[in-house]
mmCIF file of C-alpha atoms and ligand atoms in Angstrom:
data_model
loop_
_atom_site.group_PDB
_atom_site.id
_atom_site.type_symbol
_atom_site.label_atom_id
_atom_site.label_comp_id
_atom_site.label_asym_id
_atom_site.label_seq_id
_atom_site.Cartn_x
_atom_site.Cartn_y
_atom_site.Cartn_z
ATOM 1 C CA MET A 1 11.915 -3.217 -48.597
ATOM 2 C CA GLY A 2 15.240 -1.461 -48.985
ATOM 3 C CA GLN A 3 18.385 -2.727 -47.339
ATOM 4 C CA ASP A 4 18.555 0.402 -45.150
ATOM 5 C CA LEU A 5 15.089 -0.101 -43.754
ATOM 6 C CA LEU A 6 15.701 -3.799 -43.192
ATOM 7 C CA ALA A 7 19.008 -3.018 -41.491
ATOM 8 C CA SER A 8 17.448 -0.453 -39.157
ATOM 9 C CA LEU A 9 14.586 -2.831 -38.323
ATOM 10 C CA LEU A 10 17.040 -5.590 -37.472
ATOM 11 C CA SER A 11 19.228 -3.188 -35.456
ATOM 12 C CA ALA A 12 16.190 -2.318 -33.337
ATOM 13 C CA ALA A 13 15.167 -5.969 -32.877
ATOM 14 C CA PRO A 14 15.536 -7.182 -29.271
ATOM 15 C CA LEU A 15 16.912 -10.516 -30.530
ATOM 16 C CA PRO A 16 20.137 -11.383 -32.324
ATOM 17 C CA ALA A 17 19.331 -11.273 -36.076
ATOM 18 C CA VAL A 18 21.188 -11.940 -39.324
ATOM 19 C CA HIS A 19 20.085 -11.154 -42.888
ATOM 20 C CA VAL A 20 21.250 -13.750 -45.428
ATOM 21 C CA GLN A 21 20.745 -12.698 -49.063
ATOM 22 C CA ARG A 22 19.555 -14.880 -51.927
ATOM 23 C CA ASP A 23 23.166 -15.335 -53.025
ATOM 24 C CA GLU A 24 23.592 -17.051 -49.625
ATOM 25 C CA ARG A 25 25.915 -14.392 -48.259
ATOM 26 C CA VAL A 26 25.474 -12.447 -45.040
ATOM 27 C CA ALA A 27 24.209 -8.944 -45.842
ATOM 28 C CA PHE A 28 23.563 -7.590 -42.352
ATOM 29 C CA VAL A 29 24.074 -8.593 -38.742
ATOM 30 C CA ASN A 30 22.831 -6.726 -35.657
ATOM 31 C CA ASP A 31 24.880 -6.241 -32.465
ATOM 32 C CA GLY A 32 23.309 -9.209 -30.668
ATOM 33 C CA ALA A 33 24.186 -11.583 -33.485
ATOM 34 C CA MET A 34 27.658 -10.093 -33.808
ATOM 35 C CA ARG A 35 28.307 -11.075 -30.207
ATOM 36 C CA LEU A 36 27.327 -14.638 -31.102
ATOM 37 C CA PHE A 37 29.084 -15.073 -34.453
ATOM 38 C CA GLY A 38 31.906 -12.542 -34.232
ATOM 39 C CA GLN A 39 32.755 -9.504 -36.331
ATOM 40 C CA GLY A 40 33.661 -9.484 -40.005
ATOM 41 C CA ILE A 41 30.989 -11.915 -41.137
ATOM 42 C CA ILE A 42 29.347 -9.567 -43.640
ATOM 43 C CA GLY A 43 29.809 -10.823 -47.194
ATOM 44 C CA ARG A 44 30.694 -14.342 -46.060
ATOM 45 C CA HIS A 45 28.773 -17.423 -47.124
ATOM 46 C CA TYR A 46 26.339 -18.392 -44.373
ATOM 47 C CA ILE A 47 27.738 -21.939 -44.226
ATOM 48 C CA THR A 48 31.082 -20.596 -42.991
ATOM 49 C CA VAL A 49 29.337 -18.452 -40.348
ATOM 50 C CA PHE A 50 26.703 -20.708 -38.825
ATOM 51 C CA ARG A 51 28.526 -24.048 -38.960
ATOM 52 C CA GLN A 52 26.053 -26.054 -36.861
ATOM 53 C CA PRO A 53 24.098 -28.615 -38.944
ATOM 54 C CA ASN A 54 20.730 -27.883 -37.343
ATOM 55 C CA LEU A 55 21.021 -24.132 -37.914
ATOM 56 C CA LEU A 56 22.312 -24.669 -41.454
ATOM 57 C CA ASP A 57 19.377 -26.972 -42.297
ATOM 58 C CA CYS A 58 16.978 -24.369 -40.988
ATOM 59 C CA VAL A 59 18.444 -21.525 -43.098
ATOM 60 C CA GLU A 60 18.758 -23.741 -46.146
ATOM 61 C CA ALA A 61 15.100 -24.796 -45.893
ATOM 62 C CA ALA A 62 13.900 -21.193 -45.602
ATOM 63 C CA LEU A 63 16.008 -20.118 -48.614
ATOM 64 C CA ARG A 64 14.833 -23.059 -50.694
ATOM 65 C CA ASP A 65 11.138 -23.302 -49.765
ATOM 66 C CA ARG A 66 10.492 -19.582 -49.095
ATOM 67 C CA GLN A 67 8.764 -20.602 -45.854
ATOM 68 C CA VAL A 68 9.426 -19.980 -42.173
ATOM 69 C CA SER A 69 11.629 -22.675 -40.735
ATOM 70 C CA SER A 70 12.845 -23.232 -37.183
ATOM 71 C CA GLY A 71 15.708 -24.960 -35.458
ATOM 72 C CA GLN A 72 18.258 -24.714 -32.664
ATOM 73 C CA PHE A 73 21.655 -23.207 -32.055
ATOM 74 C CA LEU A 74 23.797 -24.276 -29.104
ATOM 75 C CA THR A 75 26.622 -22.259 -27.679
ATOM 76 C CA SER A 76 28.246 -21.550 -24.350
ATOM 77 C CA ASP A 77 28.500 -18.375 -22.340
ATOM 78 C CA ALA A 78 30.801 -18.082 -19.325
ATOM 79 C CA GLY A 79 31.053 -21.870 -19.139
ATOM 80 C CA ARG A 80 27.285 -22.307 -19.294
ATOM 81 C CA GLU A 81 25.488 -24.052 -22.116
ATOM 82 C CA VAL A 82 22.996 -21.742 -23.860
ATOM 83 C CA THR A 83 20.298 -22.912 -26.259
ATOM 84 C CA TYR A 84 18.844 -20.553 -28.837
ATOM 85 C CA ARG A 85 15.645 -21.221 -30.709
ATOM 86 C CA VAL A 86 16.208 -20.193 -34.301
ATOM 87 C CA VAL A 87 13.585 -18.888 -36.728
ATOM 88 C CA ALA A 88 14.557 -18.286 -40.357
ATOM 89 C CA ALA A 89 11.940 -16.259 -42.240
ATOM 90 C CA PRO A 90 11.973 -15.336 -45.933
ATOM 91 C CA VAL A 91 12.050 -11.601 -46.776
ATOM 92 C CA GLU A 92 10.844 -10.237 -50.104
ATOM 93 C CA GLY A 93 11.123 -6.933 -51.958
ATOM 94 C CA ALA A 94 13.331 -4.719 -54.162
ATOM 95 C CA GLY A 95 16.094 -7.186 -54.822
ATOM 96 C CA GLN A 96 16.171 -8.148 -51.149
ATOM 97 C CA GLN A 97 15.063 -11.730 -51.335
ATOM 98 C CA GLY A 98 16.767 -13.840 -48.798
ATOM 99 C CA VAL A 99 16.063 -14.822 -45.201
ATOM 100 C CA VAL A 100 16.252 -13.188 -41.828
ATOM 101 C CA VAL A 101 17.489 -15.454 -39.057
ATOM 102 C CA TYR A 102 16.364 -14.648 -35.502
ATOM 103 C CA LEU A 103 17.851 -16.316 -32.443
ATOM 104 C CA GLU A 104 15.932 -16.455 -29.162
ATOM 105 C CA ASP A 105 17.764 -17.263 -25.921
ATOM 106 C CA MET A 106 15.841 -20.060 -24.198
ATOM 107 C CA THR A 107 17.796 -19.999 -20.916
ATOM 108 C CA HIS A 108 14.979 -18.499 -18.834
ATOM 109 C CA MET A 109 12.497 -21.020 -20.045
ATOM 110 C CA GLN A 110 14.870 -23.903 -19.480
ATOM 111 C CA ASP A 111 15.624 -22.598 -15.975
ATOM 112 C CA ALA A 112 11.902 -22.439 -15.229
ATOM 113 C CA VAL A 113 11.406 -26.017 -16.437
ATOM 114 C CA GLN A 114 14.374 -27.163 -14.339
ATOM 115 C CA MET A 115 13.042 -25.320 -11.264
ATOM 116 C CA ARG A 116 9.692 -27.038 -11.664
ATOM 117 C CA ARG A 117 11.383 -30.416 -11.926
ATOM 118 C CA ASP A 118 13.485 -29.749 -8.818
ATOM 119 C CA PHE A 119 10.429 -28.545 -6.927
ATOM 120 C CA ILE A 120 8.451 -31.686 -7.729
ATOM 121 C CA ALA A 121 11.423 -33.878 -6.833
ATOM 122 C CA ASN A 122 11.811 -32.040 -3.509
ATOM 123 C CA VAL A 123 8.118 -32.250 -2.625
ATOM 124 C CA SER A 124 8.042 -35.959 -3.457
ATOM 125 C CA HIS A 125 11.118 -36.598 -1.361
ATOM 126 C CA GLU A 126 9.836 -34.601 1.614
ATOM 127 C CA LEU A 127 6.492 -36.448 1.517
ATOM 128 C CA LYS A 128 8.028 -39.834 0.982
ATOM 129 C CA THR A 129 10.223 -39.736 4.084
ATOM 130 C CA PRO A 130 7.402 -39.488 6.657
ATOM 131 C CA LEU A 131 5.224 -41.765 4.553
ATOM 132 C CA THR A 132 7.886 -44.492 4.583
ATOM 133 C CA ALA A 133 8.170 -44.147 8.361
ATOM 134 C CA LEU A 134 4.389 -44.393 8.748
ATOM 135 C CA THR A 135 3.996 -47.509 6.599
ATOM 136 C CA GLY A 136 6.981 -49.098 8.362
ATOM 137 C CA PHE A 137 5.446 -48.570 11.787
ATOM 138 C CA ILE A 138 2.030 -49.791 10.645
ATOM 139 C CA GLU A 139 3.661 -53.043 9.575
ATOM 140 C CA THR A 140 5.514 -53.360 12.868
ATOM 141 C CA LEU A 141 2.354 -52.690 14.848
ATOM 142 C CA ARG A 142 0.522 -55.374 12.920
ATOM 143 C CA GLY A 143 3.353 -57.849 13.352
ATOM 144 C CA PRO A 144 6.112 -58.008 15.984
ATOM 145 C CA ALA A 145 4.785 -55.193 18.218
ATOM 146 C CA ARG A 146 1.202 -56.412 18.240
ATOM 147 C CA GLU A 147 1.181 -57.499 21.874
ATOM 148 C CA ASP A 148 3.787 -55.043 23.162
ATOM 149 C CA ALA A 149 1.915 -52.175 24.802
ATOM 150 C CA ALA A 150 5.024 -50.082 25.545
ATOM 151 C CA ALA A 151 6.354 -50.350 21.990
ATOM 152 C CA ARG A 152 2.901 -49.565 20.624
ATOM 153 C CA GLU A 153 2.751 -46.373 22.621
ATOM 154 C CA ARG A 154 6.209 -45.311 21.462
ATOM 155 C CA PHE A 155 5.472 -46.104 17.824
ATOM 156 C CA LEU A 156 2.172 -44.250 17.908
ATOM 157 C CA GLU A 157 4.036 -41.254 19.267
ATOM 158 C CA ILE A 158 6.468 -41.320 16.323
ATOM 159 C CA MET A 159 3.639 -41.894 13.842
ATOM 160 C CA ASP A 160 1.824 -38.910 15.262
ATOM 161 C CA HIS A 161 4.983 -36.813 14.829
ATOM 162 C CA GLU A 162 5.444 -37.939 11.203
ATOM 163 C CA ALA A 163 1.781 -37.392 10.311
ATOM 164 C CA ARG A 164 1.968 -33.877 11.742
ATOM 165 C CA ARG A 165 5.072 -33.225 9.688
ATOM 166 C CA MET A 166 3.273 -34.277 6.506
ATOM 167 C CA ASN A 167 0.349 -32.106 7.465
ATOM 168 C CA ARG A 168 2.630 -29.096 8.029
ATOM 169 C CA LEU A 169 4.283 -29.661 4.671
ATOM 170 C CA VAL A 170 0.939 -29.756 2.874
ATOM 171 C CA GLN A 171 -0.222 -26.635 4.765
ATOM 172 C CA ASP A 172 2.984 -24.798 3.813
ATOM 173 C CA LEU A 173 2.691 -25.844 0.165
ATOM 174 C CA LEU A 174 -0.900 -24.609 0.058
ATOM 175 C CA SER A 175 0.149 -21.402 1.754
ATOM 176 C CA LEU A 176 2.967 -20.876 -0.740
ATOM 177 C CA SER A 177 0.748 -21.431 -3.757
ATOM 178 C CA ARG A 178 -1.917 -19.099 -2.342
ATOM 179 C CA VAL A 179 0.631 -16.363 -1.690
ATOM 180 C CA GLU A 180 2.131 -16.815 -5.149
ATOM 181 C CA SER A 181 -1.236 -16.562 -6.860
ATOM 182 C CA GLU A 182 -2.053 -13.370 -4.933
ATOM 183 C CA GLU A 183 1.339 -11.783 -5.457
ATOM 184 C CA ARG A 184 0.045 -9.185 -7.908
ATOM 185 C CA MET A 185 -2.865 -8.115 -5.708
ATOM 186 C CA ARG A 186 -1.804 -5.350 -3.379
ATOM 187 C CA PRO A 187 -3.075 -5.693 0.184
ATOM 188 C CA THR A 188 -5.347 -2.937 1.425
ATOM 189 C CA ASP A 189 -5.856 -3.442 5.199
ATOM 190 C CA THR A 190 -4.390 -1.101 7.758
ATOM 191 C CA VAL A 191 -2.176 -3.046 10.141
ATOM 192 C CA ASP A 192 -0.859 -1.877 13.523
ATOM 193 C CA LEU A 193 2.689 -3.258 13.378
ATOM 194 C CA GLY A 194 3.423 -3.047 17.106
ATOM 195 C CA ALA A 195 0.229 -4.859 18.064
ATOM 196 C CA LEU A 196 0.790 -7.466 15.366
ATOM 197 C CA ILE A 197 4.308 -8.246 16.546
ATOM 198 C CA GLU A 198 3.200 -8.493 20.167
ATOM 199 C CA ARG A 199 0.458 -10.891 19.112
ATOM 200 C CA THR A 200 2.985 -12.956 17.134
ATOM 201 C CA VAL A 201 5.365 -13.227 20.086
ATOM 202 C CA LEU A 202 2.488 -14.202 22.382
ATOM 203 C CA SER A 203 1.429 -17.015 20.060
ATOM 204 C CA LEU A 204 5.016 -18.301 19.962
ATOM 205 C CA GLN A 205 5.513 -18.092 23.744
ATOM 206 C CA PRO A 206 5.385 -21.874 24.315
ATOM 207 C CA LEU A 207 8.141 -22.378 21.711
ATOM 208 C CA ILE A 208 10.185 -19.499 23.146
ATOM 209 C CA ASP A 209 9.858 -20.841 26.715
ATOM 210 C CA GLY A 210 10.613 -24.370 25.545
ATOM 211 C CA ALA A 211 13.874 -23.206 23.977
ATOM 212 C CA GLY A 212 14.790 -21.185 27.087
ATOM 213 C CA SER A 213 14.938 -18.005 24.980
ATOM 214 C CA ARG A 214 13.903 -14.443 25.569
ATOM 215 C CA VAL A 215 12.318 -12.160 22.976
ATOM 216 C CA GLU A 216 12.506 -8.381 23.413
ATOM 217 C CA ILE A 217 10.557 -5.872 21.343
ATOM 218 C CA ALA A 218 11.916 -2.371 20.848
ATOM 219 C CA GLY A 219 10.605 0.720 19.109
ATOM 220 C CA ALA A 220 7.112 -0.424 18.200
ATOM 221 C CA ALA A 221 4.952 2.451 19.369
ATOM 222 C CA PRO A 222 1.231 1.680 19.376
ATOM 223 C CA GLY A 223 -0.485 3.034 16.309
ATOM 224 C CA PHE A 224 2.499 2.532 14.013
ATOM 225 C CA GLU A 225 0.559 1.456 10.961
ATOM 226 C CA VAL A 226 1.327 0.037 7.530
ATOM 227 C CA THR A 227 -0.904 -1.018 4.659
ATOM 228 C CA GLY A 228 -0.792 -4.768 4.508
ATOM 229 C CA ASP A 229 -2.435 -8.127 4.961
ATOM 230 C CA ALA A 230 -2.524 -8.787 8.702
ATOM 231 C CA ASP A 231 -2.677 -12.603 8.454
ATOM 232 C CA GLN A 232 0.195 -12.727 6.005
ATOM 233 C CA LEU A 233 2.370 -10.302 7.964
ATOM 234 C CA LEU A 234 1.737 -12.415 11.051
ATOM 235 C CA GLN A 235 3.027 -15.377 9.072
ATOM 236 C CA VAL A 236 6.161 -13.396 8.098
ATOM 237 C CA PHE A 237 7.062 -12.438 11.664
ATOM 238 C CA SER A 238 6.119 -15.856 13.013
ATOM 239 C CA ASN A 239 8.511 -17.492 10.586
ATOM 240 C CA LEU A 240 11.350 -15.093 11.310
ATOM 241 C CA ILE A 241 10.950 -15.190 15.090
ATOM 242 C CA GLU A 242 10.543 -18.967 15.061
ATOM 243 C CA ASN A 243 13.766 -19.292 13.045
ATOM 244 C CA ALA A 244 15.602 -16.922 15.394
ATOM 245 C CA VAL A 245 14.491 -19.013 18.367
ATOM 246 C CA LYS A 246 15.211 -22.361 16.688
ATOM 247 C CA TYR A 247 18.557 -21.539 15.086
ATOM 248 C CA GLY A 248 19.599 -18.546 17.165
ATOM 249 C CA GLY A 249 20.934 -18.290 20.705
ATOM 250 C CA ASP A 250 18.962 -17.371 23.814
ATOM 251 C CA LEU A 251 18.079 -13.769 22.991
ATOM 252 C CA VAL A 252 16.014 -12.442 20.121
ATOM 253 C CA THR A 253 15.524 -8.695 19.681
ATOM 254 C CA ILE A 254 12.848 -7.265 17.431
ATOM 255 C CA THR A 255 13.336 -3.641 16.493
ATOM 256 C CA VAL A 256 10.660 -1.709 14.654
ATOM 257 C CA SER A 257 11.640 1.607 13.127
ATOM 258 C CA ALA A 258 10.234 4.143 10.695
ATOM 259 C CA ARG A 259 12.434 5.647 8.017
ATOM 260 C CA ASP A 260 11.698 8.678 5.872
ATOM 261 C CA TYR A 261 13.549 7.048 3.029
ATOM 262 C CA ASP A 262 14.856 3.544 2.398
ATOM 263 C CA GLY A 263 17.120 3.006 -0.597
ATOM 264 C CA SER A 264 15.882 -0.515 -1.274
ATOM 265 C CA ILE A 265 12.319 0.591 -1.908
ATOM 266 C CA ARG A 266 13.042 4.231 -2.791
ATOM 267 C CA GLY A 267 10.619 5.765 -0.361
ATOM 268 C CA PRO A 268 9.393 6.012 3.228
ATOM 269 C CA ALA A 269 9.455 2.666 4.958
ATOM 270 C CA ALA A 270 8.877 0.680 8.104
ATOM 271 C CA ARG A 271 11.748 -1.588 8.960
ATOM 272 C CA ILE A 272 11.535 -4.574 11.244
ATOM 273 C CA ASP A 273 14.786 -6.224 12.306
ATOM 274 C CA VAL A 274 14.738 -9.651 13.914
ATOM 275 C CA THR A 275 18.158 -10.077 15.511
ATOM 276 C CA ASP A 276 19.437 -13.235 17.154
ATOM 277 C CA ASN A 277 22.647 -14.065 18.948
ATOM 278 C CA GLY A 278 22.975 -17.577 17.529
ATOM 279 C CA GLU A 279 25.597 -19.321 15.502
ATOM 280 C CA GLY A 280 25.029 -17.178 12.397
ATOM 281 C CA ILE A 281 24.975 -18.235 8.783
ATOM 282 C CA ASP A 282 27.965 -18.835 6.576
ATOM 283 C CA GLU A 283 28.176 -16.352 3.707
ATOM 284 C CA LEU A 284 28.025 -19.131 1.175
ATOM 285 C CA HIS A 285 24.422 -20.002 2.140
ATOM 286 C CA LEU A 286 23.041 -16.450 2.090
ATOM 287 C CA PRO A 287 22.191 -16.162 -1.633
ATOM 288 C CA ARG A 288 20.083 -19.334 -1.567
ATOM 289 C CA LEU A 289 18.493 -19.084 1.862
ATOM 290 C CA MET A 290 15.086 -17.935 0.582
ATOM 291 C CA GLU A 291 14.770 -20.752 -1.942
ATOM 292 C CA ARG A 292 12.110 -23.352 -1.332
ATOM 293 C CA PHE A 293 13.428 -26.323 0.667
ATOM 294 C CA TYR A 294 16.879 -24.791 1.068
ATOM 295 C CA ARG A 295 18.220 -25.638 4.519
ATOM 296 C CA ILE A 296 21.693 -25.363 5.938
ATOM 297 C CA ASP A 297 21.276 -28.475 8.014
ATOM 298 C CA GLY A 298 18.371 -30.423 6.557
ATOM 299 C CA HIS A 299 18.507 -33.085 9.237
ATOM 300 C CA ARG A 300 18.360 -30.569 12.077
ATOM 301 C CA SER A 301 15.538 -28.600 10.456
ATOM 302 C CA ARG A 302 13.477 -31.763 9.905
ATOM 303 C CA GLU A 303 14.131 -32.894 13.504
ATOM 304 C CA MET A 304 12.565 -29.632 14.616
ATOM 305 C CA GLY A 305 9.579 -30.179 12.351
ATOM 306 C CA GLY A 306 10.691 -27.666 9.694
ATOM 307 C CA THR A 307 9.697 -27.939 6.066
ATOM 308 C CA GLY A 308 12.288 -25.546 4.613
ATOM 309 C CA LEU A 309 9.494 -23.466 3.108
ATOM 310 C CA GLY A 310 9.316 -20.793 5.809
ATOM 311 C CA LEU A 311 11.624 -18.215 4.230
ATOM 312 C CA ALA A 312 10.251 -18.846 0.710
ATOM 313 C CA ILE A 313 6.790 -17.976 2.057
ATOM 314 C CA VAL A 314 8.239 -14.906 3.807
ATOM 315 C CA LYS A 315 9.835 -13.706 0.577
ATOM 316 C CA HIS A 316 6.645 -14.051 -1.460
ATOM 317 C CA ILE A 317 4.506 -12.300 1.153
ATOM 318 C CA VAL A 318 6.969 -9.414 1.410
ATOM 319 C CA ASN A 319 7.093 -9.189 -2.409
ATOM 320 C CA ARG A 320 3.327 -8.892 -2.430
ATOM 321 C CA HIS A 321 3.707 -5.943 -0.048
ATOM 322 C CA ARG A 322 6.296 -4.419 -2.454
ATOM 323 C CA GLY A 323 8.845 -4.721 0.333
ATOM 324 C CA ARG A 324 12.262 -6.317 0.732
ATOM 325 C CA VAL A 325 13.798 -8.980 2.972
ATOM 326 C CA ARG A 326 17.468 -8.686 3.819
ATOM 327 C CA VAL A 327 19.736 -11.004 5.771
ATOM 328 C CA GLU A 328 22.949 -9.989 7.425
ATOM 329 C CA SER A 329 24.851 -12.634 9.233
ATOM 330 C CA GLU A 330 28.261 -13.622 10.322
ATOM 331 C CA LYS A 331 29.289 -17.070 11.398
ATOM 332 C CA GLY A 332 29.488 -17.162 15.179
ATOM 333 C CA ARG A 333 27.925 -13.718 15.692
ATOM 334 C CA GLY A 334 24.224 -14.175 15.022
ATOM 335 C CA SER A 335 21.926 -13.001 12.249
ATOM 336 C CA VAL A 336 19.657 -10.080 11.436
ATOM 337 C CA PHE A 337 16.650 -10.705 9.209
ATOM 338 C CA SER A 338 15.193 -7.351 8.131
ATOM 339 C CA VAL A 339 11.847 -6.706 6.511
ATOM 340 C CA VAL A 340 11.359 -3.331 4.848
ATOM 341 C CA LEU A 341 7.749 -2.395 4.087
ATOM 342 C CA PRO A 342 6.723 0.707 2.143
ATOM 343 C CA LEU A 343 4.764 3.182 4.254
ATOM 344 C CA ILE A 344 2.682 4.516 1.388
HETATM 345 N N1 ATP B 401 18.091 -17.012 12.341
HETATM 346 C C1 ATP B 401 18.731 -18.004 11.729
HETATM 347 N N2 ATP B 401 19.974 -18.415 12.120
HETATM 348 C C2 ATP B 401 20.619 -19.414 11.498
HETATM 349 N N3 ATP B 401 20.099 -20.118 10.458
HETATM 350 C C3 ATP B 401 18.881 -19.775 10.038
HETATM 351 C C4 ATP B 401 18.124 -18.715 10.622
HETATM 352 N N4 ATP B 401 16.950 -18.619 9.964
HETATM 353 C C5 ATP B 401 16.966 -19.560 8.997
HETATM 354 N N5 ATP B 401 18.109 -20.265 9.035
HETATM 355 C C6 ATP B 401 18.492 -21.370 8.123
HETATM 356 O O1 ATP B 401 17.718 -21.225 6.935
HETATM 357 C C7 ATP B 401 17.028 -22.455 6.645
HETATM 358 C C8 ATP B 401 15.725 -22.150 5.935
HETATM 359 O O2 ATP B 401 14.811 -21.528 6.825
HETATM 360 P P1 ATP B 401 13.243 -21.729 6.587
HETATM 361 O O3 ATP B 401 12.532 -20.906 7.586
HETATM 362 O O4 ATP B 401 12.972 -21.474 5.150
HETATM 363 O O5 ATP B 401 13.023 -23.287 6.821
HETATM 364 P P2 ATP B 401 12.936 -24.115 8.190
HETATM 365 O O6 ATP B 401 12.973 -23.205 9.375
HETATM 366 O O7 ATP B 401 13.962 -25.179 8.087
HETATM 367 O O8 ATP B 401 11.533 -24.787 8.086
HETATM 368 P P3 ATP B 401 10.123 -24.126 8.511
HETATM 369 O O9 ATP B 401 10.265 -22.645 8.382
HETATM 370 O O10 ATP B 401 9.172 -24.717 7.574
HETATM 371 O O11 ATP B 401 9.881 -24.547 9.910
HETATM 372 C C9 ATP B 401 16.886 -23.141 7.978
HETATM 373 O O12 ATP B 401 16.785 -24.546 7.821
HETATM 374 C C10 ATP B 401 18.182 -22.745 8.690
HETATM 375 O O13 ATP B 401 19.203 -23.635 8.289
HETATM 376 MG MG1 MG B 402 11.545 -21.508 9.407
#
């Protein structure tokens, strides 16, 4: 293979790549690798370019043994540690013996591993709290409170509350994993949005009355239809309205509108705004609000039986519908949670 062909292949490679010749000098470097190792490295000995022992060992082994060798290269980007997996592969042909070194950014994979770890830690913690309460009360009921009818009643009440909380958490986890696994399957039912929202509000009426709130629906003409999964969309609006009632003030307005074109989905859309007049959400929380288990006030959410999974479920369901969720909020002035669903 000629140097020109090798150079154009490496230039087109989606990974940073460096060609080290048999004389151990750098013969070619593509743009990605230039960003990592700097300019002016052509013609230099690879030892003065790569510097890190693990990467040097890897290149040395490939040059010596004429076999693929792998290793690691660590660097930092904007204050963040970045790990590259390195593969050094021998190249042969027309005086071009040497090795090509590829570097693959492992950040995404590491982030995914970290997210999984955090998720498991969160689930364990959320399950452990009610479980600890339950085992504590069982012990008390068997011991000191054995003959105390009033205490027994009170403890059973709390145990019931904690068991329900665990049950809700498990239900939400199952729901989340089901929605995630179906995310690539487009829903096909025809759903009457107005009727669905009215049904949702009706099912939440006890909660709404209990909180002394009022929910008003505007703009949902009967027969306003979208393609969707009725059960899942009900879950979306339930979550949003429930949040607006729990964390909002005393008035929730739901506005349904049709738009010929919505920039966020680049086409005709139905937009549903759930507006509350509550305390609002500080800007600093907005980017993370849809993450699993993210809560502004964890204690308050748990007190109200929340699992912190509601908005994560909402986001996944709306993704499945190829739609968007947007939050606009200002501290002290209430929040608007908007769902945009494509109309075709
Ligand atoms: N309308 C709102 N106004 C103010 N804060 C809100 C609003 N909606 C959500 N939040 C905040 O976002 C957090 C995450 O909401 P999410 O629905 O995911 O969980 P949750 O309501 O705590 O639990 P669950 O939905 O399982 O009952 C809430 O704990 C709350 O702090
Ligand atoms: Mg919620």
